[in-house]
Coordinates of C-alpha atoms and ligand atoms in Angstrom, one line a residue:
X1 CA 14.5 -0.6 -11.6
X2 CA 12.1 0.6 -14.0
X3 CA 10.6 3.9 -13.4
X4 CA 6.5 4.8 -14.2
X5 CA 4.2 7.7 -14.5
X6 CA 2.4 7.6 -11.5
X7 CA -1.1 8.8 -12.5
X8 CA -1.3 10.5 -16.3
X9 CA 0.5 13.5 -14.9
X10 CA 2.6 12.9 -12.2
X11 CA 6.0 11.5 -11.1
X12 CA 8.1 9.5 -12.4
X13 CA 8.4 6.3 -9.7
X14 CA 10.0 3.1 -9.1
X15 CA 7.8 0.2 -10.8
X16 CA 7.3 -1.3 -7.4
X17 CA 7.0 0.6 -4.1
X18 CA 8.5 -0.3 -0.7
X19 CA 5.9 -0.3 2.6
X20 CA 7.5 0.6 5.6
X21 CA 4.4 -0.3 8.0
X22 CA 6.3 -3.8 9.1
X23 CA 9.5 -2.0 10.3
X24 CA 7.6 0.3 13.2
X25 CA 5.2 -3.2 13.8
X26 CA 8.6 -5.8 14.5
X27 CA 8.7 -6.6 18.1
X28 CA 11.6 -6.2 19.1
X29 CA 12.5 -3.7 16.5
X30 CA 15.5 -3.6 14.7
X31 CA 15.7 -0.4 13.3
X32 CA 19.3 -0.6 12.2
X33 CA 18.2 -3.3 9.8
X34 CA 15.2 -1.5 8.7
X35 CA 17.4 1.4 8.3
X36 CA 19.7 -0.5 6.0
X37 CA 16.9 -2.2 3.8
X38 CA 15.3 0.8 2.9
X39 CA 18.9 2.2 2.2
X40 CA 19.6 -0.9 -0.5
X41 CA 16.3 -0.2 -1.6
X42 CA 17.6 3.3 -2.8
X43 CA 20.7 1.5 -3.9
X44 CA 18.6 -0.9 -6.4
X45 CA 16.1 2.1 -7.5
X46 CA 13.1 1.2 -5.6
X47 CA 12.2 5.3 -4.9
X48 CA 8.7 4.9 -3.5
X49 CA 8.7 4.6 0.0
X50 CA 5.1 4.5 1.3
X51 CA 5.0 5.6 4.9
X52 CA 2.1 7.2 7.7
X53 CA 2.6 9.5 10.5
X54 CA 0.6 7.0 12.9
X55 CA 2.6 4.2 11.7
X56 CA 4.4 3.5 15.0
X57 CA 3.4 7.0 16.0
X58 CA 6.1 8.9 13.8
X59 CA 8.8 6.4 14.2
X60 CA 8.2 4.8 10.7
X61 CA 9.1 8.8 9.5
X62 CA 12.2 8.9 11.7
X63 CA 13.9 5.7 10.4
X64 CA 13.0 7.3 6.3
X65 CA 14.7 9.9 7.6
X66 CA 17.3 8.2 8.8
X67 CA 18.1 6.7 5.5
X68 CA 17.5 9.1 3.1
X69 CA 19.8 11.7 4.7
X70 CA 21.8 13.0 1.7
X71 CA 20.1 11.2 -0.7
X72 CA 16.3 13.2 -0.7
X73 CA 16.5 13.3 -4.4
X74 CA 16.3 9.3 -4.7
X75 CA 13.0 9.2 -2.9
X76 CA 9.9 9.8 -3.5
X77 CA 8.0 10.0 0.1
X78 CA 4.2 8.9 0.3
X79 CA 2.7 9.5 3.7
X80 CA -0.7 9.0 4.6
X81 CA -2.1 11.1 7.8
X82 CA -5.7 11.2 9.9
X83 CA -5.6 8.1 11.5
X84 CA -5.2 8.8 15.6
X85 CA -3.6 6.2 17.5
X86 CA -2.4 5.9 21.5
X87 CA 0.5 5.1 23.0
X88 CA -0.3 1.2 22.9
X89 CA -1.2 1.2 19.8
X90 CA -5.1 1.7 20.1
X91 CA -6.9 3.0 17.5
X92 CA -8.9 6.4 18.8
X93 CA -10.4 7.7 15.5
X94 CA -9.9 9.6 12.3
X95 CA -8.9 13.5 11.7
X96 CA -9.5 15.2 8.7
X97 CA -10.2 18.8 9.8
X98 CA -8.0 21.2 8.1
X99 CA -6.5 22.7 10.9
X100 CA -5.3 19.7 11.8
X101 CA -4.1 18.4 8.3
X102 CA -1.7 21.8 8.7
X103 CA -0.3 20.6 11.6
X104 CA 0.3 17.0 10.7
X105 CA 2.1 18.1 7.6
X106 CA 4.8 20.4 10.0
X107 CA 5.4 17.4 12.0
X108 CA 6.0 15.1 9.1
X109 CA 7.9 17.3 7.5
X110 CA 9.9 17.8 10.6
X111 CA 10.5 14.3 11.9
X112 CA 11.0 13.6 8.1
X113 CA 13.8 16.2 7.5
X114 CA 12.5 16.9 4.7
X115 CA 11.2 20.7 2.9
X116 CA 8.0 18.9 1.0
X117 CA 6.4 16.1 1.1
X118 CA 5.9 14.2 -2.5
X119 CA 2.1 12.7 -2.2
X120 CA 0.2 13.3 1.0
X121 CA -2.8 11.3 1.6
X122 CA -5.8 10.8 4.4
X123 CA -5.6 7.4 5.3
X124 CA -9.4 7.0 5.1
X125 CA -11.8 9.9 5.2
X126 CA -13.1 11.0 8.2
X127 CA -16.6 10.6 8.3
X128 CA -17.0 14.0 10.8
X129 CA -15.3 16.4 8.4
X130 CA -16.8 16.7 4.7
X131 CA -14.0 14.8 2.2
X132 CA -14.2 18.2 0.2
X133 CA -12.3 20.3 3.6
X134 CA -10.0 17.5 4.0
X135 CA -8.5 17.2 0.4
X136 CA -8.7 21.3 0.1
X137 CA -6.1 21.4 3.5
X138 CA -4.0 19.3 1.4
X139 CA -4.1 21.6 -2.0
X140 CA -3.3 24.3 0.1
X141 CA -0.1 22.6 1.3
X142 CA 0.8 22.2 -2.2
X143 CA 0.2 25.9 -3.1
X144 CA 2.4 26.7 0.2
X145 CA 5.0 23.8 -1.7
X146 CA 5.4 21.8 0.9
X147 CA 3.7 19.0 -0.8
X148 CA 3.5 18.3 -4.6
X149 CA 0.9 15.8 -5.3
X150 CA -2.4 15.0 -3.7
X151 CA -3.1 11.3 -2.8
X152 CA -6.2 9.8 -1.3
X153 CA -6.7 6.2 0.1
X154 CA -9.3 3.5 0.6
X155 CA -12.1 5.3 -1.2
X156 CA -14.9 4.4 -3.6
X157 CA -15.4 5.7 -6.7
X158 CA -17.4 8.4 -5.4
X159 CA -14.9 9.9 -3.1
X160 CA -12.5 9.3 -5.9
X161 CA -14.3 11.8 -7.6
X162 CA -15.3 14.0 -4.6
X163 CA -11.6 14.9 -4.1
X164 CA -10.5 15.0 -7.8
X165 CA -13.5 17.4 -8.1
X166 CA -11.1 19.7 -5.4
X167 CA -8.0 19.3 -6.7
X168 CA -6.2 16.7 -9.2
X169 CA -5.6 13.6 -7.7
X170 CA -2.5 11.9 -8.3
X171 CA -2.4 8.5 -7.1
X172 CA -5.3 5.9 -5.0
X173 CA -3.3 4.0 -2.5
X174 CA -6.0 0.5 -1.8
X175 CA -5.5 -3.3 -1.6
X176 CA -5.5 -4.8 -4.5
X177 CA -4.1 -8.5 -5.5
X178 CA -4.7 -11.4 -6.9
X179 CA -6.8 -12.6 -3.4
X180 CA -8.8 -9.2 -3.5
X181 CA -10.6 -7.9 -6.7
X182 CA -13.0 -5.6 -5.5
X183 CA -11.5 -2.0 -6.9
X184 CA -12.1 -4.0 -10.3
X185 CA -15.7 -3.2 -11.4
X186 CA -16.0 0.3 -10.4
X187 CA -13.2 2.0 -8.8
X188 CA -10.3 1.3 -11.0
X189 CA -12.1 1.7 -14.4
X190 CA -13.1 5.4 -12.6
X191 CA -9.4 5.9 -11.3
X192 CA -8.5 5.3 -15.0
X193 CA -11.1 7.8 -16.3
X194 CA -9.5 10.4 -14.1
X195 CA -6.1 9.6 -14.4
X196 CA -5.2 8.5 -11.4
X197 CA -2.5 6.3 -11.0
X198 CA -2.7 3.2 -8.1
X199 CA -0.7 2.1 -5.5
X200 CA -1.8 -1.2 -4.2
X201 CA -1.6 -2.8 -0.8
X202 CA -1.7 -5.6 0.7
X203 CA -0.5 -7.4 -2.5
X204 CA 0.4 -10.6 -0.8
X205 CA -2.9 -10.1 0.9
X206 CA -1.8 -11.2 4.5
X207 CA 0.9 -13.5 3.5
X208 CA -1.9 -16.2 1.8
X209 CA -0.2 -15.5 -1.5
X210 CA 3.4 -16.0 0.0
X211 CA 2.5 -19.2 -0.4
X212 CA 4.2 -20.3 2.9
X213 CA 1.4 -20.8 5.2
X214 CA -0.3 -23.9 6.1
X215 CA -2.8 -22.9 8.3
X216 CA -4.6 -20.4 10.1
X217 CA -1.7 -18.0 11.6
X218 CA -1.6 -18.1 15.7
X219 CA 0.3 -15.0 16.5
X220 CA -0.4 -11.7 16.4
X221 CA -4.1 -10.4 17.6
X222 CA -6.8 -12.4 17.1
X223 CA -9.4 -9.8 16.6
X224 CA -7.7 -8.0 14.0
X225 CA -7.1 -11.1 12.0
X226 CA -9.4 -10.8 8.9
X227 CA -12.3 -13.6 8.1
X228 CA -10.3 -14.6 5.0
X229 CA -7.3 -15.5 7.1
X230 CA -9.7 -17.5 9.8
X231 CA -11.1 -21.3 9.9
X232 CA -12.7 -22.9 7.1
X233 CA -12.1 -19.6 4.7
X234 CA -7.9 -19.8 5.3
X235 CA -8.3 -23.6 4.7
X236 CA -10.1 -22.7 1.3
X237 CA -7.7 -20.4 0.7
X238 CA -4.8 -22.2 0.9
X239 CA -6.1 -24.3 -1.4
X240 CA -6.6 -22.0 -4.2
X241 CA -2.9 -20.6 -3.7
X242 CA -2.2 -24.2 -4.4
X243 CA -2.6 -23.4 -7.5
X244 CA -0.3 -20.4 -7.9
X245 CA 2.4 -22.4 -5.9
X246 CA 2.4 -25.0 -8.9
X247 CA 2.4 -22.4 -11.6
X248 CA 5.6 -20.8 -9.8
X249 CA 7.6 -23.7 -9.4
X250 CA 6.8 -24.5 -13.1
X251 CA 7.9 -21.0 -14.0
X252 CA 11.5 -21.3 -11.7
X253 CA 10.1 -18.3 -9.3
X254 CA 8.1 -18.2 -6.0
X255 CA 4.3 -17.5 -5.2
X256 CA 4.8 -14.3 -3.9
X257 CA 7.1 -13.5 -6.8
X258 CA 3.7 -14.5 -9.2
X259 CA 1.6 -12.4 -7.1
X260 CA 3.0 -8.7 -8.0
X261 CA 4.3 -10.0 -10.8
X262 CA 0.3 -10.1 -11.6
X263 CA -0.3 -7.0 -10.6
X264 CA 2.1 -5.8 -12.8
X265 CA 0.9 -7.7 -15.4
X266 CA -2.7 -5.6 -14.7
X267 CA -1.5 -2.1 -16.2
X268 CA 1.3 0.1 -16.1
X269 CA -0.6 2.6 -13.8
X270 CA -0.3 0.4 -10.9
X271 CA 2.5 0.7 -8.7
X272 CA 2.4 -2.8 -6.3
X273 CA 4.1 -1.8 -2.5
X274 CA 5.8 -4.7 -1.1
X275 CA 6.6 -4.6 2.8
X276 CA 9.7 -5.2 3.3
X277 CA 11.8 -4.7 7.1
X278 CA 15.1 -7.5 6.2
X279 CA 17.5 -7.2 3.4
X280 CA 17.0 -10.8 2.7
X281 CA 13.7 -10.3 0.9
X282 CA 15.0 -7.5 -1.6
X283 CA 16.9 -9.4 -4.6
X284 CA 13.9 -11.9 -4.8
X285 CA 11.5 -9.2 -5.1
X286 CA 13.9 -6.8 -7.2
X287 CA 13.6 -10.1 -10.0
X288 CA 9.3 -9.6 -10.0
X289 CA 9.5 -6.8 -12.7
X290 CA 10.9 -9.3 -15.3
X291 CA 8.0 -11.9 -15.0
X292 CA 6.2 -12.4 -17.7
X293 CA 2.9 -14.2 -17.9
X294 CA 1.4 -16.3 -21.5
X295 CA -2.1 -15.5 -22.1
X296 CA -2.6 -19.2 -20.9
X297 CA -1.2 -18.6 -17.9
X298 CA -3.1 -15.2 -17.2
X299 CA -5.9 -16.9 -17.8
X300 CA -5.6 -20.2 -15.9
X301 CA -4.6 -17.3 -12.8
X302 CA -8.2 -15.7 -14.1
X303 CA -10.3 -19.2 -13.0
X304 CA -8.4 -20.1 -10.2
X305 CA -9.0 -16.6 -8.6
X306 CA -11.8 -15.5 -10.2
X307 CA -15.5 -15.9 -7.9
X308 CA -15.3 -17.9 -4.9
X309 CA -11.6 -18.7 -5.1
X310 CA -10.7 -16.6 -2.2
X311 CA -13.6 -16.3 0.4
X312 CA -13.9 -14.3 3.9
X313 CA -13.9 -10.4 3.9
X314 CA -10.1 -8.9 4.1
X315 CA -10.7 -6.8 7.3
X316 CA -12.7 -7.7 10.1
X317 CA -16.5 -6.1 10.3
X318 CA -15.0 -3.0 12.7
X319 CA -12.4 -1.9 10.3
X320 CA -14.4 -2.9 7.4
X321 CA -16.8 -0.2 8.0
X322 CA -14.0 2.5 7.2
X323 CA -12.7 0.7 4.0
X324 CA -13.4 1.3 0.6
X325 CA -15.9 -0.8 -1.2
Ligands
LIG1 N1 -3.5 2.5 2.8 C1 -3.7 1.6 3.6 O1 -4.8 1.5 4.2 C2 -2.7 0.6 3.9 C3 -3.0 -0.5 4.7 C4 -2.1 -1.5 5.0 C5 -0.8 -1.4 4.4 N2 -0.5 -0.3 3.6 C6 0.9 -0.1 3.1 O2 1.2 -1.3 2.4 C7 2.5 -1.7 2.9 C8 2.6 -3.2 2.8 O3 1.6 -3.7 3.7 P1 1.3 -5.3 3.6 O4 0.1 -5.5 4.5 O5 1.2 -5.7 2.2 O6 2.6 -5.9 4.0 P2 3.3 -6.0 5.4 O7 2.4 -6.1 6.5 O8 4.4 -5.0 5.4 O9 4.0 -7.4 5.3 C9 4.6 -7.9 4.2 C10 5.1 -9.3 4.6 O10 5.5 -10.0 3.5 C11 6.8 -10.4 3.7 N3 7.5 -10.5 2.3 C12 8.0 -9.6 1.6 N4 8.4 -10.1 0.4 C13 8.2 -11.4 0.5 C14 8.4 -12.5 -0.4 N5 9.0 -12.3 -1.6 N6 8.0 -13.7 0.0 C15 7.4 -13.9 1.2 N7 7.2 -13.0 2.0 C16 7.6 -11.7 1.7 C17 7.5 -9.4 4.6 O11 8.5 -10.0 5.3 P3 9.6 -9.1 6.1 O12 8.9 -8.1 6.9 O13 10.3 -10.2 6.9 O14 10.5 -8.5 5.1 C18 6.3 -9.1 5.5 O15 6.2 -10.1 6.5 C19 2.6 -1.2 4.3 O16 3.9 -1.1 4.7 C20 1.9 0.2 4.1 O17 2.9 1.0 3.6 C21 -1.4 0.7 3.4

């Protein structure tokens, strides 16, 4: 695996990341092959392993752990903190006071195993605590070394700049794909002005650009299911992706294979996470970084996703309103 700058003077990572959101989300779990996929991640040089202390309320953290037990120097650990979540899963609010960035850090860093933490990010700003305290909490942790580069995600351009104003920032962690251009007029020409490298999300924006679904999905919870995934909009949708299915099976790969092979194609500061929990996904996605696209095909992509090709907001109105825009 190829290995990139993240942001113009940070790390070296893996050219494509591995999200480890779905392993703490699988009902039941199965943690032993979750533990083994990120290991064969490692094997195949996939370093960047993007994780959150609320996802699955530190047990995401205690399978990393798990797996990179002698091996810490083939990782590099993202981990996002601030978002407060029950027992059963409820969302309760965001934290972003300093005291308690401190004391999420000790915890990570405990259930982690680790002595620092390589990027430490809010999830989302909290709107109670000014952006300026949160990101200062974290530049303290890097003075004390126990984290070495500062990460922020889901913000705008302006908070971009709010927290770079504080202290470098080394990487933006926000969706970004084919099915969802918004960071595209504002945010990523401003993350590139800064120097800021991005780590996208999301790439095959609910599994549309998988390519393998046919309607709208039924599992799962309802409420949380975004407009672009619902009704007419998924219908439209899966339309458009039509079009990336044909342009993979001309090419001998898959749709999702297309997808973050796009995102690649967008700029050598973007490091596209793919979510992974089974071995059985890893050598097709291990071949993406060797797509290539013609300028035709770039931009036939460009028409069939440009305006109106994939309609419906990607979270629903009451997570939209803490999501970058
Ligand atoms: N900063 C933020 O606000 C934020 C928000 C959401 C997510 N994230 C990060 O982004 C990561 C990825 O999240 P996500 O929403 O994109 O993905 P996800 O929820 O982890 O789901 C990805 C899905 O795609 C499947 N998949 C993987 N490779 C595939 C392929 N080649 N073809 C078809 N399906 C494939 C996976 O299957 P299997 O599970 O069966 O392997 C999984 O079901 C998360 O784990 C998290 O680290 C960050």
């Amino acid at each position: 695996m190829k290995m990139k700058r993240l942001g113009r003077d940070g790390p070296l990572v893996s050219d494509l990341g591995l999200g480890c959101n779905g392993m703490s989300l699988q009902k039941p779990r199965a943690d032993d092959e979750s533990v083994a996929t990120l290991q064969a991640a490692l094997d195949n040089g996939i370093s960047f392993l993007d994780t959150a202390d609320f996802y699955g309320m530190g047990h995401n953290e205690s399978l990393i752990a798990r797996a990179i037990k002698g091996r810490r120097d083939q990782a590099f650990l993202s981990v996002k903190f601030g978002a407060l979540i029950s027992h059963s899963g409820a969302f309760l609010g965001l934290e972003g006071r300093p005291s308690s960035v401190k004391a999420f850090a000790a915890y990570s860093l405990q259930r982690l195993g680790v002595d620092v933490i390589d990027l430490y990010q809010p999830g989302r700003p909290d709107p109670a605590v000014p952006f300026e305290d949160t990101i200062g909490a974290v530049a303290d942790l890097i003075k004390e070394g126990k984290v070495r580069y500062l990460g922020v995600s889901e913000v705008g351009a302006e908070n971009l700049r709010r927290a770079h104003a504080v202290h470098p920032v080394t990487a933006l962690e926000i969706e970004y794909s084919l099915a969802c251009r918004f960071i595209e007029p504002e945010i990523l020409p401003a993350a590139r002005e800064l120097g800021i490298g991005i780590v996208a999300y999301r790439v095959l924006a609910d599994g549309l650009l998988s390519g393998l679904l046919t309607g709208e999905p039924t599992g799962g919870n309802a409420h949380l299911r975004p407009p672009r995934m619902q009704g007419e909009n998924i219908e439209h949708n899966i339309e458009t992706v039509e079009f990336l299915k044909q342009m993979a099976a001309a090419k001998g790969h898959t749709a999702a294979q297309l997808a973050v092979a796009w995102l690649l194609s967008r700029g050598e500061d973007i490091v596209p996470l793919i979510g992974m929990s089974r071995r059985a996904r890893l050598a097709e996605n291990l071949a993406i970084p060797d797509i290539r696209f013609t300028a035709e095909e770039l931009a036939a992509l460009e028409r069939a996703f440009g305006p109106g090709g994939i309609i419906g907001d990607r979270y629903p109105g009451f997570v939209m309103k803490f999501a970058a825009r």
